[in-house]
PDB file of C-alpha atoms and ligand atoms in Angstrom:
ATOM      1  CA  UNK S   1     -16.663   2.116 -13.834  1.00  0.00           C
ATOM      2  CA  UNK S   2     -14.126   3.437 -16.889  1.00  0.00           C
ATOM      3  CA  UNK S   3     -11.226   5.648 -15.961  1.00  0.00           C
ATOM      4  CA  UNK S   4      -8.838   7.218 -17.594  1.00  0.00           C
ATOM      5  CA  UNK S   5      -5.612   6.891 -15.896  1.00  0.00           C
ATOM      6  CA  UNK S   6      -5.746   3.687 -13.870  1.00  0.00           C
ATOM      7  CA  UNK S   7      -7.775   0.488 -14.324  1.00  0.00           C
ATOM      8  CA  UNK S   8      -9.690  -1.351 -11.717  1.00  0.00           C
ATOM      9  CA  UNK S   9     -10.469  -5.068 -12.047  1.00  0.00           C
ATOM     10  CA  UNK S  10     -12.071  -7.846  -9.996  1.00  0.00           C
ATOM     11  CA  UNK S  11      -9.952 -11.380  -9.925  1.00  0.00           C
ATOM     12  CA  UNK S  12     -12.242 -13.156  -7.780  1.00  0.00           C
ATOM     13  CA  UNK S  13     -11.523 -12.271  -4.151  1.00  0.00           C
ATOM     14  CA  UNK S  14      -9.290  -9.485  -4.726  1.00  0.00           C
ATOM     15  CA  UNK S  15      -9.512  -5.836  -6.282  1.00  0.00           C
ATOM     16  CA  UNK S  16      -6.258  -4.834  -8.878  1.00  0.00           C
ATOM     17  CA  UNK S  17      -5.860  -1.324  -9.736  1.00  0.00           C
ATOM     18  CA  UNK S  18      -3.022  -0.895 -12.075  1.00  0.00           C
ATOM     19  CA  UNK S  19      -1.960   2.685 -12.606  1.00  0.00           C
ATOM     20  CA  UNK S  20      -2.055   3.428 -15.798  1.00  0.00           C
ATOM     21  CA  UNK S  21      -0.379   6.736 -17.620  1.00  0.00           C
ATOM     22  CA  UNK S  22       2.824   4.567 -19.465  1.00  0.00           C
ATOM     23  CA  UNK S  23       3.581   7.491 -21.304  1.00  0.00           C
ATOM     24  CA  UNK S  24       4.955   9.266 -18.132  1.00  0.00           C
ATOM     25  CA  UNK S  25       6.085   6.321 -16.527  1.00  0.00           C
ATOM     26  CA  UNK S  26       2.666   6.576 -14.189  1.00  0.00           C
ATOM     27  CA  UNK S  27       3.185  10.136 -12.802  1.00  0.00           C
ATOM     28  CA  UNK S  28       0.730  10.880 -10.510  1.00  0.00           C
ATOM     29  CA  UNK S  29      -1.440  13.627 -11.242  1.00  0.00           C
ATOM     30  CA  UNK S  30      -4.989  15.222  -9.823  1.00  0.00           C
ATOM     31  CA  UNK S  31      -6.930  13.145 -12.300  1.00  0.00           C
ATOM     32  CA  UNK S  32      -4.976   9.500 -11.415  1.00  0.00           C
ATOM     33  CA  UNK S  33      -5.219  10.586  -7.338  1.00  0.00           C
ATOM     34  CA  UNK S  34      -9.365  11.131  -7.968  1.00  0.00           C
ATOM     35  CA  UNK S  35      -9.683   8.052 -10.043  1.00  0.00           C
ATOM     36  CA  UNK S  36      -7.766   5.785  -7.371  1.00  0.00           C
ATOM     37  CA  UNK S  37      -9.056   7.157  -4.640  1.00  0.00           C
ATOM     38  CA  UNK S  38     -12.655   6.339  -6.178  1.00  0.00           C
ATOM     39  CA  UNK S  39     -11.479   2.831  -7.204  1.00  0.00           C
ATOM     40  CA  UNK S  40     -10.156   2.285  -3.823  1.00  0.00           C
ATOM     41  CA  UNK S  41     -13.908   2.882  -1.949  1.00  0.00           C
ATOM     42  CA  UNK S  42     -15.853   1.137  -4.425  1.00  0.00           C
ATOM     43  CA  UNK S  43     -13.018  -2.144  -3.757  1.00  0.00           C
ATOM     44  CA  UNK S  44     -13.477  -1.146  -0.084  1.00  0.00           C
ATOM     45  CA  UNK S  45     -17.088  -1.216  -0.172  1.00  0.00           C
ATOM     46  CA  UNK S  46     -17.491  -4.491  -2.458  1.00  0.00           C
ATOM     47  CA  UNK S  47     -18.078  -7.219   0.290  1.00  0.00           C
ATOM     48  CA  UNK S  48     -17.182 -10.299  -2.159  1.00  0.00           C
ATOM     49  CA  UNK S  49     -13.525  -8.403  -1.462  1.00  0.00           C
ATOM     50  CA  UNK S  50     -10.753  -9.523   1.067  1.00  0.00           C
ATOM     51  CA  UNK S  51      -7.580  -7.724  -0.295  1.00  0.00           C
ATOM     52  CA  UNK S  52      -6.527  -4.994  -2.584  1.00  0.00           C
ATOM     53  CA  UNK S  53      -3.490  -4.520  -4.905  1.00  0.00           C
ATOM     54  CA  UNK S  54      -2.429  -1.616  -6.469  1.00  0.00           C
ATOM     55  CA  UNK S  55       0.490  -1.962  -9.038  1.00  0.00           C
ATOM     56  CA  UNK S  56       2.002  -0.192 -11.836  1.00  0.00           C
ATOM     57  CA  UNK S  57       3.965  -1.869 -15.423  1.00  0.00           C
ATOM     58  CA  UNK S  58       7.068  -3.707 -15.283  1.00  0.00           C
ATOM     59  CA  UNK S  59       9.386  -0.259 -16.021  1.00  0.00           C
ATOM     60  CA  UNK S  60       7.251   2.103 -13.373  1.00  0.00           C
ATOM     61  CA  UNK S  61       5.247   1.430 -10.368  1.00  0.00           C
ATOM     62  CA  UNK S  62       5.023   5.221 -10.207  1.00  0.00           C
ATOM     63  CA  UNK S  63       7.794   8.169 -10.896  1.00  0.00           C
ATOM     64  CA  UNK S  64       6.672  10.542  -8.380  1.00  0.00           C
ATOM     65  CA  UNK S  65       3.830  13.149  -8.796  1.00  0.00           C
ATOM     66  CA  UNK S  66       3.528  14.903 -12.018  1.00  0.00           C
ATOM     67  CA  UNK S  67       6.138  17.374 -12.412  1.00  0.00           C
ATOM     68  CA  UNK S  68       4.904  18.860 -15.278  1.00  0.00           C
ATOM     69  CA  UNK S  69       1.481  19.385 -13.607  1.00  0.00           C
ATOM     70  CA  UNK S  70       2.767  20.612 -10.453  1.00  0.00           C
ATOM     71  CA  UNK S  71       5.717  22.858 -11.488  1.00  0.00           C
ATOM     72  CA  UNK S  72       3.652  26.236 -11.315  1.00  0.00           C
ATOM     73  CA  UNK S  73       1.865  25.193  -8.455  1.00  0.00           C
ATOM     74  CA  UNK S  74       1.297  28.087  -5.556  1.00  0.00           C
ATOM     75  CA  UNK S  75       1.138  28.290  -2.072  1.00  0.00           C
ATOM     76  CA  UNK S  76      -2.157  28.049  -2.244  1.00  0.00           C
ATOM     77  CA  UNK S  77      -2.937  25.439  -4.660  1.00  0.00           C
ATOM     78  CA  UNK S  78      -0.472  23.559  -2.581  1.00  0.00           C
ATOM     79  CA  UNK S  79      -2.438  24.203   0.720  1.00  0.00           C
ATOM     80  CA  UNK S  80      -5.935  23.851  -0.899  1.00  0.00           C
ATOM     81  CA  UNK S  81      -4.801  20.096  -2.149  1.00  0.00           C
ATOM     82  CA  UNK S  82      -5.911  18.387  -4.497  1.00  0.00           C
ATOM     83  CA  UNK S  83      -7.216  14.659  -5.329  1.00  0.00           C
ATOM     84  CA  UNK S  84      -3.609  13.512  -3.680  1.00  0.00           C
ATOM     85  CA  UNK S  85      -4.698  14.613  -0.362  1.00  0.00           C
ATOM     86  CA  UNK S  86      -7.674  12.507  -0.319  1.00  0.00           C
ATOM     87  CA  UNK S  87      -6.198   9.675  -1.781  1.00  0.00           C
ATOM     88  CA  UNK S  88      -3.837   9.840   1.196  1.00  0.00           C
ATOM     89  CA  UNK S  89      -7.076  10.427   4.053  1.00  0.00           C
ATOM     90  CA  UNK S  90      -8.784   7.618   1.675  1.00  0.00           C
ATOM     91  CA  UNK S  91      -5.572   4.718   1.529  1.00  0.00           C
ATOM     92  CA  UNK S  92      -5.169   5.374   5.420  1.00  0.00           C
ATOM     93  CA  UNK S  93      -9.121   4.781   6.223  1.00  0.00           C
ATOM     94  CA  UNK S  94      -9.341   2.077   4.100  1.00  0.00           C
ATOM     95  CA  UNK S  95      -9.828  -1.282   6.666  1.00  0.00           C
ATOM     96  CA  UNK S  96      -9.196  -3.860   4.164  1.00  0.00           C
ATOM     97  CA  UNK S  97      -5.588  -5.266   3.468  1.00  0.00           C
ATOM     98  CA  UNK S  98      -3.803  -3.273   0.591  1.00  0.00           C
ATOM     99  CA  UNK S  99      -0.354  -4.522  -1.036  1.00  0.00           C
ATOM    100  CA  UNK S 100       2.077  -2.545  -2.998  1.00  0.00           C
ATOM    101  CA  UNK S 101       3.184  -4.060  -6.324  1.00  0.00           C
ATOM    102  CA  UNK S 102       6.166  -2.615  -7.265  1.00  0.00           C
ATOM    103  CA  UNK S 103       7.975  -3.254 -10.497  1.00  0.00           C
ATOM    104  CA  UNK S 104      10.888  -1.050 -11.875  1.00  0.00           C
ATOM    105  CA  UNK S 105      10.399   2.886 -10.691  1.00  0.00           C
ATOM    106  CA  UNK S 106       9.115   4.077  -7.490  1.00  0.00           C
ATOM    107  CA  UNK S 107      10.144   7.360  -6.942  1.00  0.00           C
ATOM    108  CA  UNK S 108       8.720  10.377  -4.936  1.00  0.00           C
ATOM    109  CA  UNK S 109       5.087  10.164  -4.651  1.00  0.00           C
ATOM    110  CA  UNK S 110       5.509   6.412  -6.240  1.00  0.00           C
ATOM    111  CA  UNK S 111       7.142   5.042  -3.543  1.00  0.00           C
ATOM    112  CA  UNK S 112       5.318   7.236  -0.742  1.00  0.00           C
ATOM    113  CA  UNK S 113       2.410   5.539  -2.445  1.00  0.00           C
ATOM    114  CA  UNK S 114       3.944   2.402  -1.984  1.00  0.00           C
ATOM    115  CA  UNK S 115       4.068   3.190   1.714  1.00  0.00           C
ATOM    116  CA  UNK S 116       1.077   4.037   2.272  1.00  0.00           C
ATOM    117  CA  UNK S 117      -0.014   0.339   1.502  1.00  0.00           C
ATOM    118  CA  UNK S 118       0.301  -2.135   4.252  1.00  0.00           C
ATOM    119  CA  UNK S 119       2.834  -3.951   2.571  1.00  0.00           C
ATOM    120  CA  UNK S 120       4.889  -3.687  -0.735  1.00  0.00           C
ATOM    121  CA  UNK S 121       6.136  -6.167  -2.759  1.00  0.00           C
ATOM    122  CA  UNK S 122       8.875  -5.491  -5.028  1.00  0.00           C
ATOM    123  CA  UNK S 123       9.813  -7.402  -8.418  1.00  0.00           C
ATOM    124  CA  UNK S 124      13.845  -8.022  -8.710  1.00  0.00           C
ATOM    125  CA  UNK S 125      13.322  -4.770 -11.075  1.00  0.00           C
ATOM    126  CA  UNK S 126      12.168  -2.781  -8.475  1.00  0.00           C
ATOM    127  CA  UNK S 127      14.055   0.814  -7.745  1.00  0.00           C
ATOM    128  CA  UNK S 128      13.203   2.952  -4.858  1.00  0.00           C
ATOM    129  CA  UNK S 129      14.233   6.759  -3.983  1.00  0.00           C
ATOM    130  CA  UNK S 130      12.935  10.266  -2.819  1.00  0.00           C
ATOM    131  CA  UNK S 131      14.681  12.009  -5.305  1.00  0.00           C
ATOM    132  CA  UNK S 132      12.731  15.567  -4.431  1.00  0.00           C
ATOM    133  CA  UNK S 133      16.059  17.054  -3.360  1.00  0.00           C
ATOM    134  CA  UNK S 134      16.957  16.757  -7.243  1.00  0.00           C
ATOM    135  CA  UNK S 135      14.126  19.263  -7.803  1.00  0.00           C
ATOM    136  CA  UNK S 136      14.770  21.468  -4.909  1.00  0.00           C
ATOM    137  CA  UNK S 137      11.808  20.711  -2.674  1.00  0.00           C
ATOM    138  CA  UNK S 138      11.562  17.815  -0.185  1.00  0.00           C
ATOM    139  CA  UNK S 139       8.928  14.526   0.404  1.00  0.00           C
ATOM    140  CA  UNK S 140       5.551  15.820   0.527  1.00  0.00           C
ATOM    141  CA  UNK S 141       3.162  13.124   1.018  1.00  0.00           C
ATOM    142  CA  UNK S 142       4.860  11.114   4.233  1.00  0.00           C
ATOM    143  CA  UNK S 143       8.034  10.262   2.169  1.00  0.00           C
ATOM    144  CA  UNK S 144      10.411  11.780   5.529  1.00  0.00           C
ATOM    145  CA  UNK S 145       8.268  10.431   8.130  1.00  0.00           C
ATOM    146  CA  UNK S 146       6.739   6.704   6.789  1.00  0.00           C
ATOM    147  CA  UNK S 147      10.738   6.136   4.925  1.00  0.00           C
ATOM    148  CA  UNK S 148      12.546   6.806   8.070  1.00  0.00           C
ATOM    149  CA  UNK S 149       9.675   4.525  10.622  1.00  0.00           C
ATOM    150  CA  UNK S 150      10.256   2.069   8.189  1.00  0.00           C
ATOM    151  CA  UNK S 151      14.601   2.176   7.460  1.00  0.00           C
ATOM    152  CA  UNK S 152      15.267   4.262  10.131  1.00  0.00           C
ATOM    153  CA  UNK S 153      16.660   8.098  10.633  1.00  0.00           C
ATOM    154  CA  UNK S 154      20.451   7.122   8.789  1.00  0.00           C
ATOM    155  CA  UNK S 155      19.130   5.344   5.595  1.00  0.00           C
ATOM    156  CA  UNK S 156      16.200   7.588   5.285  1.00  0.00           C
ATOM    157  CA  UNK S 157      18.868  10.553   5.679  1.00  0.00           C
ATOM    158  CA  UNK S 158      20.676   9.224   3.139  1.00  0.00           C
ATOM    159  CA  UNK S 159      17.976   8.388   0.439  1.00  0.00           C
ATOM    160  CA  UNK S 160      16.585  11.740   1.138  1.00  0.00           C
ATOM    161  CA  UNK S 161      19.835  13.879   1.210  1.00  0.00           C
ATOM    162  CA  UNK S 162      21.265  12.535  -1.765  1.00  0.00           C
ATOM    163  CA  UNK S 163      18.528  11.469  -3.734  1.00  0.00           C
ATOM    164  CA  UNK S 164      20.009   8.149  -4.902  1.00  0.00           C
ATOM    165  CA  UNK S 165      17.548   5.259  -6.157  1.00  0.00           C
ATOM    166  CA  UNK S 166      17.935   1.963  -3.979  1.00  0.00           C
ATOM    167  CA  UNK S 167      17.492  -1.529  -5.535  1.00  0.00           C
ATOM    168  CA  UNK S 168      14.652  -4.542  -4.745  1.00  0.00           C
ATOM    169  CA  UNK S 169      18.068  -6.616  -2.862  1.00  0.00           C
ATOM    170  CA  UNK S 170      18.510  -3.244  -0.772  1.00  0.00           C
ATOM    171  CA  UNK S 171      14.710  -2.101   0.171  1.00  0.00           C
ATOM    172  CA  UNK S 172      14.529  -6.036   1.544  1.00  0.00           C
ATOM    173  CA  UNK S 173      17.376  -5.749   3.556  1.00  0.00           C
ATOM    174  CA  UNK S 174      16.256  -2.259   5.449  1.00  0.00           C
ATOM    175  CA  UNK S 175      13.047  -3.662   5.747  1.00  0.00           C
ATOM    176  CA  UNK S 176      11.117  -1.297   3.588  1.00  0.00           C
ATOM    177  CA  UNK S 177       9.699  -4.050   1.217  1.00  0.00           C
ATOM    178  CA  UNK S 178       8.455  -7.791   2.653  1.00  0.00           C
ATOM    179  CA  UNK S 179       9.467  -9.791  -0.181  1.00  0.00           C
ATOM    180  CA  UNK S 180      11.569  -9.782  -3.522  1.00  0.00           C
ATOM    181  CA  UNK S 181       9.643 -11.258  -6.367  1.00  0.00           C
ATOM    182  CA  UNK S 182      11.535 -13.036  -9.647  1.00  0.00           C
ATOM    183  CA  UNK S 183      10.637 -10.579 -12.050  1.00  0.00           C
ATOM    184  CA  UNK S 184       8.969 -13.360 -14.333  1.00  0.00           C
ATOM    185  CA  UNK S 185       6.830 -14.651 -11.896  1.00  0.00           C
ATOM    186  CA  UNK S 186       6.390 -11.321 -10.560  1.00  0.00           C
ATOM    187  CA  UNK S 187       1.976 -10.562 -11.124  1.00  0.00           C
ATOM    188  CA  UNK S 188       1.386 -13.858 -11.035  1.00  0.00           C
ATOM    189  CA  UNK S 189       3.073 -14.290  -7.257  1.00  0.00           C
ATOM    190  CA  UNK S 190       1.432 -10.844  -5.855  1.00  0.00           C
ATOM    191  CA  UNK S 191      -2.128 -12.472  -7.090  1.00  0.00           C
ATOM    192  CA  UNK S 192      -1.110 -15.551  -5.223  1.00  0.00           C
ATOM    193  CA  UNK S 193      -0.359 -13.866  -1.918  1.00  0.00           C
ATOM    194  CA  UNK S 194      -3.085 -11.597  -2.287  1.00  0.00           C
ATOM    195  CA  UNK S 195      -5.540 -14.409  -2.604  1.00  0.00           C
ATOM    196  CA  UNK S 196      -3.906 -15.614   0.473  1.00  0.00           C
ATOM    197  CA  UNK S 197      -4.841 -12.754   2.280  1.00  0.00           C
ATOM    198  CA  UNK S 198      -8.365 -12.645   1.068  1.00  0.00           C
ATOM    199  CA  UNK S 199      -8.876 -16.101   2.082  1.00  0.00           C
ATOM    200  CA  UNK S 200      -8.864 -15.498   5.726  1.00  0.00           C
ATOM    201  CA  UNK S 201     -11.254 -14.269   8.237  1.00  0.00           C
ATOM    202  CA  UNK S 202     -12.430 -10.323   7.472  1.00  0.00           C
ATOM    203  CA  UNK S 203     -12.911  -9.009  10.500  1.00  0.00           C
ATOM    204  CA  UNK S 204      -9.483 -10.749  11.780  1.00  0.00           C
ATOM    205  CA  UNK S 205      -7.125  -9.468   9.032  1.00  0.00           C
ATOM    206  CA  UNK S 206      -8.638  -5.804   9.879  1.00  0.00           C
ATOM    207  CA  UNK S 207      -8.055  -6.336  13.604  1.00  0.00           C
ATOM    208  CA  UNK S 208      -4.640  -7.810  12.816  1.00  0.00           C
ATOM    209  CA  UNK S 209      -3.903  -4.205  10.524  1.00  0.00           C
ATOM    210  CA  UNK S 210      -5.389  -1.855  13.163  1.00  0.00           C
ATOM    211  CA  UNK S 211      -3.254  -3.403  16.003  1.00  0.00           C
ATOM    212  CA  UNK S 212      -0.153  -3.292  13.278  1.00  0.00           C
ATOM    213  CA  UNK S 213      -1.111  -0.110  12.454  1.00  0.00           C
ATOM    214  CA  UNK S 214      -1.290   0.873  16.257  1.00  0.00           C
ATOM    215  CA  UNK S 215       2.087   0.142  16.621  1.00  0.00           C
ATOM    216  CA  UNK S 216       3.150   2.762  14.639  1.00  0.00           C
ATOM    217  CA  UNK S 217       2.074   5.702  16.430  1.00  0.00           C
ATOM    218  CA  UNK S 218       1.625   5.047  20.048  1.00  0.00           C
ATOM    219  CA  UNK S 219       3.746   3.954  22.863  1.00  0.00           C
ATOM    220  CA  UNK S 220       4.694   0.199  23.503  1.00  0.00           C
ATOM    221  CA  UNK S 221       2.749   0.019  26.615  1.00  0.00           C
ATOM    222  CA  UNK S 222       0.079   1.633  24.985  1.00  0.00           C
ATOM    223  CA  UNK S 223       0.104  -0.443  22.083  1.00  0.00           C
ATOM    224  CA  UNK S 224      -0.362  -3.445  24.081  1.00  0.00           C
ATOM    225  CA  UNK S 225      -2.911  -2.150  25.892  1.00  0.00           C
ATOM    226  CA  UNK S 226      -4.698  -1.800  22.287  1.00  0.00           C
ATOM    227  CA  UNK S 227      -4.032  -5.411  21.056  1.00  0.00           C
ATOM    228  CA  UNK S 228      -5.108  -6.932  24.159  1.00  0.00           C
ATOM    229  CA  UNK S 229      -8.571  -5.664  23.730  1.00  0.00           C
ATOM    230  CA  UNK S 230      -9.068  -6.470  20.050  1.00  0.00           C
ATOM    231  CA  UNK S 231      -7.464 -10.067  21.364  1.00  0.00           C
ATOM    232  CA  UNK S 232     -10.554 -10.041  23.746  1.00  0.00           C
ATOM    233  CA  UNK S 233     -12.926  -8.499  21.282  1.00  0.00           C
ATOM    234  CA  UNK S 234     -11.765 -11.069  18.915  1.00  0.00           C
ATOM    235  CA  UNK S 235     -14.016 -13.778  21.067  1.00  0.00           C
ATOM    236  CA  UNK S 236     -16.911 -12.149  20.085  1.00  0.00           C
ATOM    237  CA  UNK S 237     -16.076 -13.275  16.609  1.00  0.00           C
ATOM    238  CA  UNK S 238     -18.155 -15.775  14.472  1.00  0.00           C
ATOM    239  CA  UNK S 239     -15.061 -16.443  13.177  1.00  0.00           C
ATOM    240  CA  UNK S 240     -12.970 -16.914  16.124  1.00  0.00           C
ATOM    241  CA  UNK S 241     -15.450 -19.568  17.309  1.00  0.00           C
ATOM    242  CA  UNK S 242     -14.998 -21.204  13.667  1.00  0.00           C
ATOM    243  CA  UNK S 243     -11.367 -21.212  13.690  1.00  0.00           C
ATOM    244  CA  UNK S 244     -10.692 -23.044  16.158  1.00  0.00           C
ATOM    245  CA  UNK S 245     -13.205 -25.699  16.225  1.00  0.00           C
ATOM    246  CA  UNK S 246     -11.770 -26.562  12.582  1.00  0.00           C
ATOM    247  CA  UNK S 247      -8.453 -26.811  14.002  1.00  0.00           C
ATOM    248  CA  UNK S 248      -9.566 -29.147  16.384  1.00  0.00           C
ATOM    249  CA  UNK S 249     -12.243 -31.451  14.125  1.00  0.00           C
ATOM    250  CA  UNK S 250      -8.751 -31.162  11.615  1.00  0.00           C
ATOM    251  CA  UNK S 251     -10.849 -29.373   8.961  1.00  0.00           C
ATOM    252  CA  UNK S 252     -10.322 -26.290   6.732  1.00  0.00           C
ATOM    253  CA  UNK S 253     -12.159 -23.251   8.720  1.00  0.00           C
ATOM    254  CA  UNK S 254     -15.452 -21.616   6.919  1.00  0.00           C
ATOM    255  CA  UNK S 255     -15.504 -17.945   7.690  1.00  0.00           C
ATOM    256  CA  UNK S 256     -18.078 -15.955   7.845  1.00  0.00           C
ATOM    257  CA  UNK S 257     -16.547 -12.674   8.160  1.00  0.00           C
ATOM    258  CA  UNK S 258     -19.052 -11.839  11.319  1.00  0.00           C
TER     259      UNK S 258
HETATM  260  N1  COA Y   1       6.280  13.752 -13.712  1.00  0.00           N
HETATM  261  C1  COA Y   1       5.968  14.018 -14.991  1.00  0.00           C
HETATM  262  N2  COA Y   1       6.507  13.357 -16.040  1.00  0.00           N
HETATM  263  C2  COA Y   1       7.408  12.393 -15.773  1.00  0.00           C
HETATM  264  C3  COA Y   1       7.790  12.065 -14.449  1.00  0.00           C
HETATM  265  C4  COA Y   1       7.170  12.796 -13.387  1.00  0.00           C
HETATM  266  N3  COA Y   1       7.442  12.536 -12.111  1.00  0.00           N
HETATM  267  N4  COA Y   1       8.706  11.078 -14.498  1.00  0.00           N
HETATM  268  C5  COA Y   1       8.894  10.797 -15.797  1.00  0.00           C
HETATM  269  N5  COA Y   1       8.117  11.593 -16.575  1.00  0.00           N
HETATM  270  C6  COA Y   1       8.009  11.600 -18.031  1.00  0.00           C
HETATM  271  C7  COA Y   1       9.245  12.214 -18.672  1.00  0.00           C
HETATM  272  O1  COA Y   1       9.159  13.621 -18.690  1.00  0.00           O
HETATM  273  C8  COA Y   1       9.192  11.586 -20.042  1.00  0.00           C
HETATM  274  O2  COA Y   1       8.231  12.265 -20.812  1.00  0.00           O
HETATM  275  P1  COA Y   1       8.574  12.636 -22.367  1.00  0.00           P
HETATM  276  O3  COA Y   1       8.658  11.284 -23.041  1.00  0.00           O
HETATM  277  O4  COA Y   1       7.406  13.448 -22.794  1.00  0.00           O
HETATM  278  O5  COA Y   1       9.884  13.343 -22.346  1.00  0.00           O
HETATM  279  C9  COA Y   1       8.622  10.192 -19.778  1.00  0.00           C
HETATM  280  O6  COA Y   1       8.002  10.262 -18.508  1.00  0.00           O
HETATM  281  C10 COA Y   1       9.701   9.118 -19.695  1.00  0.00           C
HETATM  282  O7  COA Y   1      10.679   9.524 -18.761  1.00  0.00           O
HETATM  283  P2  COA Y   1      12.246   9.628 -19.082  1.00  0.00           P
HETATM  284  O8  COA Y   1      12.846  10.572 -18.099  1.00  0.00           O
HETATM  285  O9  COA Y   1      12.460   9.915 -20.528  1.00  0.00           O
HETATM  286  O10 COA Y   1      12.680   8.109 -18.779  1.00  0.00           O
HETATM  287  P3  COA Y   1      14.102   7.588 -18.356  1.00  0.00           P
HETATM  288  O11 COA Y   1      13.999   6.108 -18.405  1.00  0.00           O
HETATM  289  O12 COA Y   1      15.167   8.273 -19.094  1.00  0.00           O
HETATM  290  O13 COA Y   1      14.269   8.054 -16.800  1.00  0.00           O
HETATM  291  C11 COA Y   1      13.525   8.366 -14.535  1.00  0.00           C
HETATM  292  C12 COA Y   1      13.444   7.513 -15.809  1.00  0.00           C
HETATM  293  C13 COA Y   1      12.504   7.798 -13.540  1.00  0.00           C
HETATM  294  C14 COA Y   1      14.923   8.278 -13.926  1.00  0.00           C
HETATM  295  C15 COA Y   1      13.206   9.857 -14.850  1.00  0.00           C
HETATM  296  O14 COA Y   1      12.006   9.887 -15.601  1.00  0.00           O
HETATM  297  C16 COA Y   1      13.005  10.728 -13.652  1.00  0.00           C
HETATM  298  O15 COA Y   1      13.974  11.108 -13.007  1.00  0.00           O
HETATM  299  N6  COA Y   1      11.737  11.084 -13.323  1.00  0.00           N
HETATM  300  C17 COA Y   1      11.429  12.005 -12.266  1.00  0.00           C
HETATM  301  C18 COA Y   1      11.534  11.352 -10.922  1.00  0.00           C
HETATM  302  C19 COA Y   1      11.248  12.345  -9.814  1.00  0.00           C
HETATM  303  O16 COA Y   1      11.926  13.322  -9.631  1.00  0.00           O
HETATM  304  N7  COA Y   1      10.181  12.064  -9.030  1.00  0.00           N
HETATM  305  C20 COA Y   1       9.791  12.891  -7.933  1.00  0.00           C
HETATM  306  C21 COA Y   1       8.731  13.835  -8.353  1.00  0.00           C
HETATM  307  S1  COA Y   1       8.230  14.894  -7.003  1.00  0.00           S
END
């Protein structure tokens, strides 16, 4: 499929969708929202795929939603939604592992796309804020309530209050990003762990995100509760059965994602 603002690809086992409006340093408008969220089902839906990555250009992973398209925006435009809304319902339904590739901005909407993925990895380049307060709104799109689960209530406070960027050496140390890339190796190191993750066992790497995932909104006790079943459930697994009896003949493991 051709779009306009982004552009899907298939490297083997993965699916890379690299936003693509340059000109406005990959705002995020209606049209991009549709044309990822489509991108994202067909990737979801492709069996051949373990793992998606969505990424951006070395000087913008994203720069928020697009001001110029929202600025006259009503109440009830607002409400209604648009093609961000289901991108949102779409990213959070989607089973399969997605990574953030974030080089240079990721602002606003940027980097609560960025959160949205399971995890983000950032180039040395990267630069992350919620600088809404700057325009005299606030996060719209999970930016107060994914930012502060992830850095906690001060740092998120901060970011959001004063609308001050943070750099790749500071979003590792607060735990919002897994791993600082070298920015020259940057694409080429994301593929790499990507493939990684595509290279295991389907059905485990979604039962490993929806337990992860779990985490996030329940109770401890009742997250345990959760992971203890899928452990169990796991043993129903083609896979689980294949796992370990290559660990114990000392060969590689053939999944069969059943
Ligand atoms: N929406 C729409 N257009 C945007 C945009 C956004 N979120 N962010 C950048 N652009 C456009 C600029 O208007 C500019 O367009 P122009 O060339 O037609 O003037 C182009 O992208 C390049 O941006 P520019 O501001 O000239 O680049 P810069 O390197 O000087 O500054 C930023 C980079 C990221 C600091 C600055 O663009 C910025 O503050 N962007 C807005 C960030 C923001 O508030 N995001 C939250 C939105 S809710």
């Amino acid at each position: 499929m051709t779009y306009k603002t982004i552009i899907a690809e298939i490297d083997e086992t993965i699916g890379l969708i690299t936003l693509n409006r340059p000109q406005v340093l990959n705002a995020l408008s209606n049209q991009l929202g549709g044309e990822l969220t489509q991108a994202l089902s067909d990737f979801e839906n492709n069996h051949a795929l373990g793992a998606i990555v969505i990424t951006g250009n070395e000087k913008a992973f994203a720069a928020g939603a697009d001001i110029a398209e929202m600025k006259d925006q009503s109440y009830i435009d607002a409400y209604q939604g648009g093609a961000t809304c289901n991108l949102e319902d779409a990213l959070s339904k989607c089973r399969k592992p997605v990574i953030a590739a974030v080089s240079g901005y990721a602002l606003g909407g940027g980097c609560e796309l960025a959160m949205m993925c399971d995890f983000i990895i950032a180039s040395e380049s990267a630069k992350f804020g919620q600088p809404e307060i700057n325009l005299g709104i606030l996060p719209g799109w999970g930016g107060t309530q994914r930012l502060t689960r992830l850095i906690g209530k001060s740092k998120a406070m901060d970011m959001c209050l004063t609308g001050r960027m943070m750099d790749a050496a500071e979003a590792e140390r607060c735990g919002l990003v897994s791993r600082v890339v070298e920015k020259d190796k940057f694409m080429d190191q994301v593929i790499s762990i990507a493939k990684l993750v595509a290279s295991k066992s389907l059905p485990a790497l979604m039962m490993n995100k929806e337990c992860i995932n779990q985490a996030m909104e329940t109770s401890l006790h009742d997250g345990l509760l959760f992971e203890r079943r899928q452990f169990q459930a796991a043993f129903a697994t083609a896979d689980q059965k294949e796992g370990m009896a290559a660990f114990v003949e000392k060969r590689k493991p053939h999944w069969m994602h059943r």
